[in-house]
Amino acid sequence: MKKLLTIWCMIAALSLFQACTKEKLVTVNEPLELDENSPQYQRYMAERAINFIKLYRFDKLGNTIDRITDPDIKAEVMTLYNEYRKRASEEALYFVTPGNDTLYFIPSITGRPAEQTGLSINFVPTTFDLQNQRNIINSRGMLQGFKIFPNVESVGFLNSLATGLKDLEYMPKLKTFNWEIMTSIMEAAYPDEDVITPTKLDADFSKNSNLEALSLNYIDIADMKFPTNKVKTFTLTYGIFNSNESLDGLAANDVKILYSKPDRTDMVLKAQNIDSLNLNLSLYPTVYTLTHLDATGSNLLKLDVGTQQVEKLSLNAGLKKLILNGNQLTAKPTLPSGLEELTLNGYSLSDKDLSAAGGLKKAQLDGSFDVSGLVLPQSVEQLTLGYGNKTGSMDFGYLANLKTFETNGGPILSEMPRLPSAVTTVNLFGFDITAANPTLDLTQLTNLNFLRVYTSSATPVTLVLPANLTEQAVSAGMMSVNGHDGAIILPQGSTIVNAPEWLSDYVYIGNLW
């Protein structure tokens, strides 16, 4: 009997559960009638509006406030709305996204925006960034609102996703602008974003007439407008350039384009207001070669392609200083007659007659260089043998106007140089010599006013001095190397010919290491 009762109770409970379940399903499927004027609904709408307001997402409010009919609740919401709207207009920057959303944020600063002379924002704060910036927003789109910073002189943005900048003209005192990307941090923060490809930044600096320094990192400059005034420095690193002629619109004393990709390997530069251009595009293992750099239409005074691979080079007539990596040249460039300084970092062509540069005053040979057949113009007054192996004939006696001969960077010479009698300064610091029984003969240099000779080679050297060498010339060349003092420092076993009695005070011969 007890067992039958238990079974009966279970059947009754199951029937009751099914009945409740059916009733609940019927209730869910029926349309829900809402009373928008009810206190509960009014409070819900207010909380929804307040949430958007405190996030400065005014664009998300829609008609939310209009649907609040309770006057007290609406007044509370409108007070908060007006407060945050006022604060946004006075203190916030904002992004307008590609989807036309407006995202406000308030930079972490001390004091009012109008009082600031500097604005620095880290858009991806690290755990070590103790100052800020919990309220910072980072987004694709146009970053704007700079009119609240009328007195700012320097701007620095780190790790921004912005694709454009607007309202820059409202910072008339702006002197320096720096945009930097730290790829490791950006890749960790935005694993689904392409943060490595340079951003084609839409930015107009044309009205920032006080700008002095512009530094850009991971930027494609195709859509940029540059200041009309001449800035002191413009630096682009890890960027993209030469997709159009935007660079021609830049006015700058010094332009550096480093580790950046040329969109076209033929580069025609017509810039009228760039004084100095340094192109160093390659960073191992990435190598960018310019097939032709044509600067004939420019007003460059200095061009530095000393580490850049260039196959063909055309130069403007007014160029005064050229630093050239000649290892990839396929045609000899025509050097302007007014060129005053030339540095060659290697040279691949058999035609080494550079005598056409009749105004050349200073020449420097860097890197591995076969000097045989090299003809420099008679106008050269200073010749420097820089780092790297120098082979071939070192006879520079034909340079009748040479006044200064020097080495730097520890070059390795296959033989000792022969110099013209006009030389007044010999500064041979830290060179190595591979010739057997090398002799440096300076007998003909009867007008020396500076003498310094230091060879880092272990090979003994014979140094022949001019008979009229003065103590003043030697004392002027005093140096200290590895704890050894002297104007003449030579390896063990070296000898000096024509040494005056007083010379011993200025000479060290012995173990150099």
Short mmCIF file of C-alpha atoms in Angstrom, two decimals:
data_model
loop_
_atom_site.label_atom_id
_atom_site.label_comp_id
_atom_site.label_asym_id
_atom_site.label_seq_id
_atom_site.Cartn_x
_atom_site.Cartn_y
_atom_site.Cartn_z
CA MET A 1 0.00 0.00 0.00
CA LYS A 2 2.83 2.32 0.93
CA LYS A 3 4.56 1.64 -2.42
CA LEU A 4 1.33 2.41 -4.38
CA LEU A 5 0.98 5.71 -2.51
CA THR A 6 4.49 6.71 -3.42
CA ILE A 7 3.90 5.99 -7.11
CA TRP A 8 0.63 7.96 -7.04
CA CYS A 9 2.39 11.00 -5.53
CA MET A 10 5.11 10.91 -8.20
CA ILE A 11 2.52 10.84 -11.02
CA ALA A 12 0.67 13.78 -9.48
CA ALA A 13 3.87 15.84 -9.15
CA LEU A 14 4.86 15.16 -12.76
CA SER A 15 1.39 16.24 -13.99
CA LEU A 16 1.66 19.45 -11.98
CA PHE A 17 5.16 20.20 -13.41
CA GLN A 18 3.89 19.69 -16.99
CA ALA A 19 0.98 22.01 -16.34
CA CYS A 20 3.29 24.75 -15.00
CA THR A 21 5.64 24.34 -17.93
CA LYS A 22 2.83 24.71 -20.46
CA GLU A 23 1.55 27.81 -18.71
CA LYS A 24 5.07 29.39 -18.72
CA LEU A 25 5.53 28.72 -22.44
CA VAL A 26 2.20 30.34 -23.20
CA THR A 27 3.22 33.41 -21.16
CA VAL A 28 6.59 33.83 -22.96
CA ASN A 29 5.00 33.63 -26.40
CA GLU A 30 2.44 36.31 -25.68
CA PRO A 31 3.42 39.91 -26.63
CA LEU A 32 4.70 41.92 -23.67
CA GLU A 33 2.96 45.21 -23.20
CA LEU A 34 5.32 47.87 -21.77
CA ASP A 35 4.24 51.03 -20.10
CA GLU A 36 6.90 53.59 -21.06
CA ASN A 37 5.49 56.00 -18.51
CA SER A 38 5.91 53.57 -15.63
CA PRO A 39 8.50 54.57 -13.00
CA GLN A 40 10.41 51.37 -13.64
CA TYR A 41 10.69 52.02 -17.38
CA GLN A 42 11.55 55.68 -16.89
CA ARG A 43 14.35 54.77 -14.48
CA TYR A 44 15.60 52.13 -16.93
CA MET A 45 15.79 54.67 -19.76
CA ALA A 46 17.56 57.14 -17.48
CA GLU A 47 20.17 54.60 -16.47
CA ARG A 48 20.72 53.72 -20.12
CA ALA A 49 21.21 57.39 -21.03
CA ILE A 50 23.51 58.03 -18.06
CA ASN A 51 25.67 55.07 -19.02
CA PHE A 52 26.24 56.50 -22.53
CA ILE A 53 26.79 60.02 -21.18
CA LYS A 54 29.49 58.95 -18.73
CA LEU A 55 31.25 57.15 -21.55
CA TYR A 56 31.01 60.33 -23.68
CA ARG A 57 29.12 58.24 -26.26
CA PHE A 58 26.64 60.99 -27.07
CA ASP A 59 26.25 59.51 -30.54
CA LYS A 60 24.65 56.41 -29.00
CA LEU A 61 21.89 58.28 -27.15
CA GLY A 62 19.56 58.45 -30.14
CA ASN A 63 16.06 59.30 -28.86
CA THR A 64 16.70 57.83 -25.40
CA ILE A 65 16.37 61.17 -23.62
CA ASP A 66 13.23 62.08 -25.60
CA ARG A 67 11.55 58.93 -24.31
CA ILE A 68 12.04 60.04 -20.71
CA THR A 69 8.76 61.78 -19.81
CA ASP A 70 9.18 62.01 -16.06
CA PRO A 71 10.24 65.67 -15.53
CA ASP A 72 12.38 65.00 -12.45
CA ILE A 73 14.21 62.08 -14.03
CA LYS A 74 14.66 63.98 -17.30
CA ALA A 75 16.03 67.01 -15.45
CA GLU A 76 18.55 64.78 -13.67
CA VAL A 77 19.67 63.26 -16.98
CA MET A 78 19.88 66.61 -18.78
CA THR A 79 21.99 68.11 -15.97
CA LEU A 80 24.46 65.26 -16.34
CA TYR A 81 24.31 65.50 -20.15
CA ASN A 82 25.09 69.21 -20.16
CA GLU A 83 27.90 68.72 -17.66
CA TYR A 84 29.60 66.01 -19.73
CA ARG A 85 28.96 67.84 -23.00
CA LYS A 86 30.63 70.95 -21.57
CA ARG A 87 33.54 68.91 -20.26
CA ALA A 88 33.96 67.18 -23.61
CA SER A 89 34.06 70.49 -25.46
CA GLU A 90 36.61 71.93 -23.04
CA GLU A 91 38.79 68.94 -22.13
CA ALA A 92 38.36 66.02 -24.54
CA LEU A 93 39.91 64.84 -27.76
CA TYR A 94 37.91 62.47 -29.91
CA PHE A 95 38.04 59.99 -32.74
CA VAL A 96 35.57 59.99 -35.59
CA THR A 97 35.69 56.36 -36.69
CA PRO A 98 35.22 54.98 -40.22
CA GLY A 99 31.72 53.97 -39.07
CA ASN A 100 31.05 57.61 -38.10
CA ASP A 101 31.00 56.95 -34.37
CA THR A 102 32.43 59.68 -32.14
CA LEU A 103 34.66 58.46 -29.33
CA TYR A 104 35.64 61.07 -26.75
CA PHE A 105 38.43 60.74 -24.19
CA ILE A 106 40.11 63.12 -21.78
CA PRO A 107 43.93 63.11 -21.86
CA SER A 108 45.66 62.80 -18.52
CA ILE A 109 47.09 66.25 -17.90
CA THR A 110 47.67 68.48 -14.92
CA GLY A 111 45.71 71.70 -15.16
CA ARG A 112 43.48 72.99 -17.89
CA PRO A 113 44.12 72.17 -21.58
CA ALA A 114 44.60 75.83 -22.47
CA GLU A 115 47.48 76.01 -19.96
CA GLN A 116 49.42 73.13 -21.49
CA THR A 117 52.62 73.67 -23.47
CA GLY A 118 53.14 69.95 -24.02
CA LEU A 119 50.79 67.10 -24.91
CA SER A 120 52.00 63.52 -24.59
CA ILE A 121 49.66 60.55 -24.96
CA ASN A 122 50.47 56.86 -24.69
CA PHE A 123 47.54 55.18 -26.40
CA VAL A 124 48.50 51.74 -25.10
CA PRO A 125 49.57 52.31 -21.49
CA THR A 126 51.73 49.58 -19.99
CA THR A 127 51.63 48.33 -16.42
CA PHE A 128 54.63 50.56 -15.77
CA ASP A 129 52.76 53.67 -16.90
CA LEU A 130 51.75 54.83 -13.43
CA GLN A 131 50.49 58.29 -14.36
CA ASN A 132 47.57 57.39 -16.57
CA GLN A 133 45.75 56.64 -18.82
CA ARG A 134 42.79 54.56 -17.94
CA ASN A 135 40.37 56.68 -19.91
CA ILE A 136 42.41 56.74 -23.13
CA ILE A 137 40.65 55.45 -26.25
CA ASN A 138 42.57 54.09 -29.23
CA SER A 139 40.81 53.69 -32.54
CA ARG A 140 41.10 53.84 -36.28
CA GLY A 141 39.74 57.07 -37.65
CA MET A 142 40.33 60.82 -37.50
CA LEU A 143 41.73 62.12 -34.21
CA GLN A 144 40.61 65.69 -33.56
CA GLY A 145 39.65 68.31 -31.01
CA PHE A 146 43.05 70.01 -30.74
CA LYS A 147 41.46 73.46 -30.54
CA ILE A 148 41.39 73.06 -26.73
CA PHE A 149 45.22 73.11 -26.72
CA PRO A 150 46.02 76.55 -28.21
CA ASN A 151 49.33 76.97 -26.36
CA VAL A 152 50.85 73.55 -26.94
CA GLU A 153 54.40 73.64 -28.34
CA SER A 154 55.23 69.91 -28.36
CA VAL A 155 53.09 66.88 -29.16
CA GLY A 156 54.10 63.25 -28.71
CA PHE A 157 51.82 60.34 -29.63
CA LEU A 158 52.86 56.78 -28.82
CA ASN A 159 51.15 53.70 -30.29
CA SER A 160 48.13 55.41 -31.84
CA LEU A 161 45.78 53.64 -34.26
CA ALA A 162 44.60 56.94 -35.74
CA THR A 163 44.57 57.22 -39.52
CA GLY A 164 44.27 60.99 -39.57
CA LEU A 165 44.66 64.19 -37.56
CA LYS A 166 42.31 67.16 -37.78
CA ASP A 167 42.30 70.64 -36.19
CA LEU A 168 46.09 70.89 -36.13
CA GLU A 169 45.79 74.54 -37.17
CA TYR A 170 44.38 75.29 -33.71
CA MET A 171 47.82 74.67 -32.23
CA PRO A 172 49.60 77.72 -33.73
CA LYS A 173 52.55 77.51 -31.33
CA LEU A 174 53.38 73.90 -32.18
CA LYS A 175 57.16 73.44 -32.56
CA THR A 176 57.75 69.70 -32.32
CA PHE A 177 55.59 66.73 -33.33
CA ASN A 178 56.59 63.14 -32.67
CA TRP A 179 54.65 60.02 -33.72
CA GLU A 180 56.08 56.70 -32.57
CA ILE A 181 54.98 53.06 -32.81
CA MET A 182 56.42 50.28 -30.65
CA THR A 183 55.56 47.22 -32.71
CA SER A 184 55.96 44.61 -29.97
CA ILE A 185 53.48 46.42 -27.74
CA MET A 186 51.04 47.08 -30.58
CA GLU A 187 51.08 43.48 -31.80
CA ALA A 188 50.34 42.24 -28.28
CA ALA A 189 47.55 44.79 -27.74
CA TYR A 190 45.93 44.34 -31.18
CA PRO A 191 46.62 40.80 -32.41
CA ASP A 192 43.89 41.07 -35.08
CA GLU A 193 45.08 44.44 -36.41
CA ASP A 194 47.78 45.09 -39.01
CA VAL A 195 49.94 47.42 -36.94
CA ILE A 196 53.16 46.83 -38.89
CA THR A 197 52.16 48.24 -42.28
CA PRO A 198 52.77 52.00 -42.15
CA THR A 199 49.62 54.05 -41.72
CA LYS A 200 48.75 56.43 -44.55
CA LEU A 201 48.28 59.37 -42.23
CA ASP A 202 45.91 62.13 -43.35
CA ALA A 203 47.38 65.17 -41.60
CA ASP A 204 47.60 68.82 -42.62
CA PHE A 205 50.47 70.74 -40.99
CA SER A 206 50.39 73.53 -43.58
CA LYS A 207 49.16 76.13 -41.07
CA ASN A 208 51.60 75.20 -38.27
CA SER A 209 54.04 77.93 -39.21
CA ASN A 210 56.17 77.58 -36.04
CA LEU A 211 56.87 73.88 -36.48
CA GLU A 212 60.59 73.10 -36.19
CA ALA A 213 60.86 69.31 -35.86
CA LEU A 214 58.65 66.58 -37.32
CA SER A 215 59.43 62.94 -36.49
CA LEU A 216 57.27 60.11 -37.86
CA ASN A 217 57.48 56.38 -37.27
CA TYR A 218 55.58 53.71 -39.31
CA ILE A 219 53.85 56.36 -41.42
CA ASP A 220 53.13 56.53 -45.16
CA ILE A 221 53.54 60.23 -46.00
CA ALA A 222 51.55 60.16 -49.27
CA ASP A 223 48.53 62.03 -47.85
CA MET A 224 50.41 64.48 -45.64
CA LYS A 225 50.57 68.24 -46.11
CA PHE A 226 53.73 69.79 -44.74
CA PRO A 227 54.32 73.20 -43.15
CA THR A 228 54.93 76.04 -45.59
CA ASN A 229 57.75 77.34 -43.36
CA LYS A 230 61.14 75.60 -43.31
CA VAL A 231 61.40 73.13 -40.42
CA LYS A 232 64.78 72.32 -38.91
CA THR A 233 64.43 68.52 -39.02
CA PHE A 234 62.12 65.98 -40.65
CA THR A 235 62.66 62.29 -39.84
CA LEU A 236 60.79 59.30 -41.23
CA THR A 237 61.65 55.82 -39.91
CA TYR A 238 60.11 52.48 -40.93
CA GLY A 239 57.72 54.34 -43.20
CA ILE A 240 56.71 54.50 -46.87
CA PHE A 241 57.59 57.35 -49.22
CA ASN A 242 57.93 58.13 -52.92
CA SER A 243 54.45 56.96 -53.87
CA ASN A 244 53.81 60.52 -55.09
CA GLU A 245 55.59 63.87 -55.04
CA SER A 246 54.56 64.83 -51.49
CA LEU A 247 58.20 65.12 -50.40
CA ASP A 248 58.68 67.94 -52.91
CA GLY A 249 56.31 70.05 -50.82
CA LEU A 250 58.49 69.78 -47.72
CA ALA A 251 60.73 72.67 -46.67
CA ALA A 252 63.45 71.56 -44.24
CA ASN A 253 67.06 72.14 -43.29
CA ASP A 254 67.65 68.43 -42.68
CA VAL A 255 65.61 65.45 -43.91
CA LYS A 256 66.37 61.89 -42.80
CA ILE A 257 64.50 58.92 -44.30
CA LEU A 258 65.65 55.80 -42.49
CA TYR A 259 64.77 52.08 -42.90
CA SER A 260 61.79 53.07 -45.03
CA LYS A 261 60.33 51.60 -48.20
CA PRO A 262 60.30 53.57 -51.45
CA ASP A 263 56.98 52.88 -53.16
CA ARG A 264 58.79 53.45 -56.47
CA THR A 265 62.44 52.54 -56.94
CA ASP A 266 62.92 55.42 -59.39
CA MET A 267 62.95 58.58 -57.29
CA VAL A 268 62.69 62.01 -58.84
CA LEU A 269 63.23 64.78 -56.32
CA LYS A 270 62.25 68.34 -57.23
CA ALA A 271 62.16 69.80 -53.73
CA GLN A 272 63.14 73.46 -53.82
CA ASN A 273 63.43 73.94 -50.05
CA ILE A 274 65.24 70.87 -48.71
CA ASP A 275 68.85 71.66 -47.84
CA SER A 276 70.10 68.25 -46.71
CA LEU A 277 68.74 64.77 -47.53
CA ASN A 278 69.91 61.53 -45.91
CA LEU A 279 68.54 58.29 -47.42
CA ASN A 280 69.42 55.15 -45.45
CA LEU A 281 66.61 52.80 -46.39
CA SER A 282 67.90 49.29 -45.73
CA LEU A 283 68.08 47.48 -42.42
CA TYR A 284 69.28 43.88 -42.56
CA PRO A 285 67.81 41.60 -43.79
CA THR A 286 65.57 44.01 -45.75
CA VAL A 287 67.39 45.77 -48.60
CA TYR A 288 65.85 48.53 -50.71
CA THR A 289 67.79 49.62 -53.82
CA LEU A 290 67.06 52.83 -55.69
CA THR A 291 67.48 52.13 -59.40
CA HIS A 292 67.70 55.84 -60.13
CA LEU A 293 67.83 58.83 -57.83
CA ASP A 294 67.33 61.98 -59.89
CA ALA A 295 67.86 65.16 -57.88
CA THR A 296 68.61 67.46 -60.82
CA GLY A 297 65.44 69.48 -60.25
CA SER A 298 66.13 70.05 -56.56
CA ASN A 299 68.05 72.67 -54.60
CA LEU A 300 69.90 70.21 -52.37
CA LEU A 301 73.08 71.39 -50.71
CA LYS A 302 73.92 68.02 -49.15
CA LEU A 303 73.00 64.48 -50.20
CA ASP A 304 73.89 61.48 -48.03
CA VAL A 305 73.44 58.08 -49.65
CA GLY A 306 76.57 56.70 -47.99
CA THR A 307 74.90 53.51 -46.81
CA GLN A 308 72.14 53.37 -49.43
CA GLN A 309 72.41 51.23 -52.56
CA VAL A 310 71.94 53.37 -55.67
CA GLU A 311 72.45 52.16 -59.24
CA LYS A 312 72.22 55.50 -61.02
CA LEU A 313 72.56 58.99 -59.60
CA SER A 314 71.79 62.36 -61.18
CA LEU A 315 72.81 65.42 -59.17
CA ASN A 316 71.72 69.04 -59.08
CA ALA A 317 74.20 71.73 -60.05
CA GLY A 318 74.14 73.49 -56.66
CA LEU A 319 75.09 70.44 -54.57
CA LYS A 320 77.97 71.17 -52.17
CA LYS A 321 78.40 67.92 -50.22
CA LEU A 322 77.92 64.30 -51.36
CA ILE A 323 78.26 61.09 -49.34
CA LEU A 324 77.90 58.19 -51.75
CA ASN A 325 77.86 54.42 -51.52
CA GLY A 326 79.45 53.62 -54.85
CA ASN A 327 79.34 49.84 -54.59
CA GLN A 328 76.16 49.37 -56.68
CA LEU A 329 76.69 52.07 -59.29
CA THR A 330 76.11 51.02 -62.88
CA ALA A 331 77.02 54.42 -64.33
CA LYS A 332 79.43 57.11 -63.16
CA PRO A 333 77.54 60.13 -61.85
CA THR A 334 78.42 63.56 -63.17
CA LEU A 335 79.75 65.47 -60.21
CA PRO A 336 78.79 69.16 -60.10
CA SER A 337 81.70 71.52 -60.67
CA GLY A 338 80.73 73.36 -57.47
CA LEU A 339 80.87 70.24 -55.26
CA GLU A 340 83.09 70.98 -52.24
CA GLU A 341 83.02 67.78 -50.17
CA LEU A 342 82.91 64.16 -51.36
CA THR A 343 82.85 60.94 -49.33
CA LEU A 344 82.96 57.67 -51.25
CA ASN A 345 81.95 54.53 -49.40
CA GLY A 346 83.41 52.03 -51.85
CA TYR A 347 83.30 52.34 -55.63
CA SER A 348 82.42 49.65 -58.16
CA LEU A 349 83.22 51.33 -61.49
CA SER A 350 86.50 51.10 -63.41
CA ASP A 351 86.29 54.77 -64.41
CA LYS A 352 87.60 56.59 -61.33
CA ASP A 353 88.42 59.91 -62.92
CA LEU A 354 86.65 62.43 -60.70
CA SER A 355 88.68 65.43 -61.79
CA ALA A 356 85.62 67.15 -63.31
CA ALA A 357 84.58 68.26 -59.81
CA GLY A 358 86.94 71.19 -60.08
CA GLY A 359 85.77 72.91 -56.90
CA LEU A 360 86.29 69.91 -54.61
CA LYS A 361 88.07 70.80 -51.34
CA LYS A 362 87.60 67.71 -49.14
CA ALA A 363 87.62 64.03 -50.14
CA GLN A 364 87.21 60.95 -47.94
CA LEU A 365 87.53 57.31 -48.98
CA ASP A 366 85.58 54.89 -46.76
CA GLY A 367 85.00 51.16 -46.93
CA SER A 368 86.91 48.76 -49.16
CA PHE A 369 88.53 50.79 -51.90
CA ASP A 370 91.02 50.10 -54.67
CA VAL A 371 92.74 53.44 -55.01
CA SER A 372 94.50 52.48 -58.25
CA GLY A 373 93.38 54.72 -61.09
CA LEU A 374 91.63 57.19 -58.78
CA VAL A 375 92.03 60.74 -60.04
CA LEU A 376 90.90 63.52 -57.73
CA PRO A 377 90.79 67.14 -58.85
CA GLN A 378 93.82 69.36 -58.16
CA SER A 379 91.62 71.56 -55.98
CA VAL A 380 91.51 68.99 -53.12
CA GLU A 381 92.98 70.43 -49.92
CA GLN A 382 92.05 67.67 -47.45
CA LEU A 383 92.17 63.90 -48.03
CA THR A 384 90.99 61.35 -45.47
CA LEU A 385 91.39 57.58 -45.65
CA GLY A 386 88.53 56.17 -43.57
CA TYR A 387 87.68 52.70 -42.31
CA GLY A 388 88.13 49.58 -44.45
CA ASN A 389 90.79 48.09 -46.71
CA LYS A 390 92.62 50.46 -49.01
CA THR A 391 94.55 48.75 -51.79
CA GLY A 392 96.46 49.87 -54.87
CA SER A 393 98.79 52.80 -55.37
CA MET A 394 98.80 55.31 -52.52
CA ASP A 395 100.65 57.96 -54.52
CA PHE A 396 98.85 61.25 -53.87
CA GLY A 397 101.80 63.39 -54.87
CA TYR A 398 99.85 64.80 -57.83
CA LEU A 399 97.52 66.73 -55.49
CA ALA A 400 99.52 69.96 -55.56
CA ASN A 401 97.12 71.86 -53.26
CA LEU A 402 96.74 69.17 -50.61
CA LYS A 403 97.21 70.66 -47.15
CA THR A 404 95.81 68.00 -44.79
CA PHE A 405 96.22 64.25 -44.97
CA GLU A 406 94.63 62.05 -42.30
CA THR A 407 93.28 58.63 -41.41
CA ASN A 408 90.37 57.76 -39.15
CA GLY A 409 88.33 54.67 -38.34
CA GLY A 410 91.35 52.34 -38.42
CA PRO A 411 91.87 51.81 -42.17
CA ILE A 412 94.09 48.97 -43.41
CA LEU A 413 96.59 50.22 -45.99
CA SER A 414 98.37 48.02 -48.49
CA GLU A 415 101.26 50.49 -48.67
CA MET A 416 102.38 53.76 -47.15
CA PRO A 417 101.01 56.93 -48.76
CA ARG A 418 103.20 59.34 -50.74
CA LEU A 419 102.31 62.98 -50.23
CA PRO A 420 102.98 66.30 -51.99
CA SER A 421 105.28 68.87 -50.40
CA ALA A 422 102.38 71.31 -49.85
CA VAL A 423 100.99 69.21 -46.96
CA THR A 424 101.08 71.05 -43.63
CA THR A 425 99.04 68.65 -41.47
CA VAL A 426 99.63 64.90 -41.11
CA ASN A 427 97.20 63.21 -38.75
CA LEU A 428 97.60 59.43 -39.07
CA PHE A 429 95.65 57.97 -36.18
CA GLY A 430 95.17 54.23 -35.76
CA PHE A 431 95.94 52.85 -39.21
CA ASP A 432 97.16 49.34 -39.99
CA ILE A 433 99.72 48.46 -42.69
CA THR A 434 100.03 45.17 -44.56
CA ALA A 435 103.16 45.92 -46.61
CA ALA A 436 106.45 44.28 -45.66
CA ASN A 437 109.10 46.63 -44.25
CA PRO A 438 106.87 49.71 -44.62
CA THR A 439 108.47 53.17 -44.75
CA LEU A 440 106.59 56.40 -44.23
CA ASP A 441 108.73 59.04 -45.88
CA LEU A 442 107.82 62.60 -44.89
CA THR A 443 111.13 64.20 -45.89
CA GLN A 444 109.54 66.46 -48.48
CA LEU A 445 107.02 67.92 -46.00
CA THR A 446 109.04 70.97 -45.05
CA ASN A 447 106.06 73.08 -43.98
CA LEU A 448 104.55 70.82 -41.29
CA ASN A 449 102.71 72.55 -38.46
CA PHE A 450 100.96 69.39 -37.15
CA LEU A 451 102.28 65.83 -36.95
CA ARG A 452 100.60 62.79 -35.44
CA VAL A 453 101.49 59.20 -36.35
CA TYR A 454 99.97 56.18 -34.64
CA THR A 455 99.94 52.79 -36.32
CA SER A 456 97.99 49.99 -34.67
CA SER A 457 99.86 47.37 -36.71
CA ALA A 458 102.39 45.03 -35.10
CA THR A 459 104.59 45.42 -38.16
CA PRO A 460 107.67 47.61 -37.41
CA VAL A 461 107.65 50.90 -39.32
CA THR A 462 110.42 53.16 -40.56
CA LEU A 463 109.47 56.81 -40.21
CA VAL A 464 111.56 59.38 -42.08
CA LEU A 465 111.06 62.93 -40.81
CA PRO A 466 111.77 66.24 -42.56
CA ALA A 467 115.04 67.87 -41.53
CA ASN A 468 113.34 71.10 -40.42
CA LEU A 469 110.61 69.50 -38.22
CA THR A 470 109.63 71.85 -35.38
CA GLU A 471 108.83 70.90 -31.81
CA GLN A 472 105.69 73.01 -32.04
CA ALA A 473 104.33 70.85 -34.86
CA VAL A 474 105.00 67.66 -32.90
CA SER A 475 103.61 68.92 -29.59
CA ALA A 476 100.40 69.90 -31.40
CA GLY A 477 99.89 66.22 -32.28
CA MET A 478 100.17 64.80 -28.73
CA MET A 479 97.71 61.98 -27.93
CA SER A 480 97.17 59.12 -25.50
CA VAL A 481 96.63 55.54 -26.69
CA ASN A 482 96.16 52.62 -24.28
CA GLY A 483 98.01 54.54 -21.59
CA HIS A 484 100.85 55.56 -23.90
CA ASP A 485 101.42 59.26 -24.55
CA GLY A 486 103.09 60.74 -27.59
CA ALA A 487 102.70 62.41 -30.95
CA ILE A 488 104.42 59.42 -32.55
CA ILE A 489 103.35 55.96 -31.32
CA LEU A 490 104.86 53.02 -33.19
CA PRO A 491 105.10 49.24 -32.65
CA GLN A 492 108.11 47.47 -31.19
CA GLY A 493 111.09 47.41 -33.59
CA SER A 494 110.19 50.63 -35.42
CA THR A 495 112.84 53.24 -36.25
CA ILE A 496 112.81 57.00 -36.81
CA VAL A 497 115.19 58.67 -39.25
CA ASN A 498 116.19 62.37 -38.88
CA ALA A 499 114.97 62.49 -35.29
CA PRO A 500 115.97 65.71 -33.49
CA GLU A 501 117.27 65.42 -29.91
CA TRP A 502 114.11 66.77 -28.33
CA LEU A 503 111.85 64.26 -30.14
CA SER A 504 112.19 61.57 -27.47
CA ASP A 505 109.77 63.50 -25.26
CA TYR A 506 107.04 62.94 -27.85
CA VAL A 507 107.68 59.34 -28.96
CA TYR A 508 106.62 55.91 -27.74
CA ILE A 509 107.94 52.80 -29.46
CA GLY A 510 107.01 49.48 -27.92
CA ASN A 511 104.18 47.10 -27.15
CA LEU A 512 100.96 48.87 -28.10
CA TRP A 513 98.60 46.51 -26.31
#
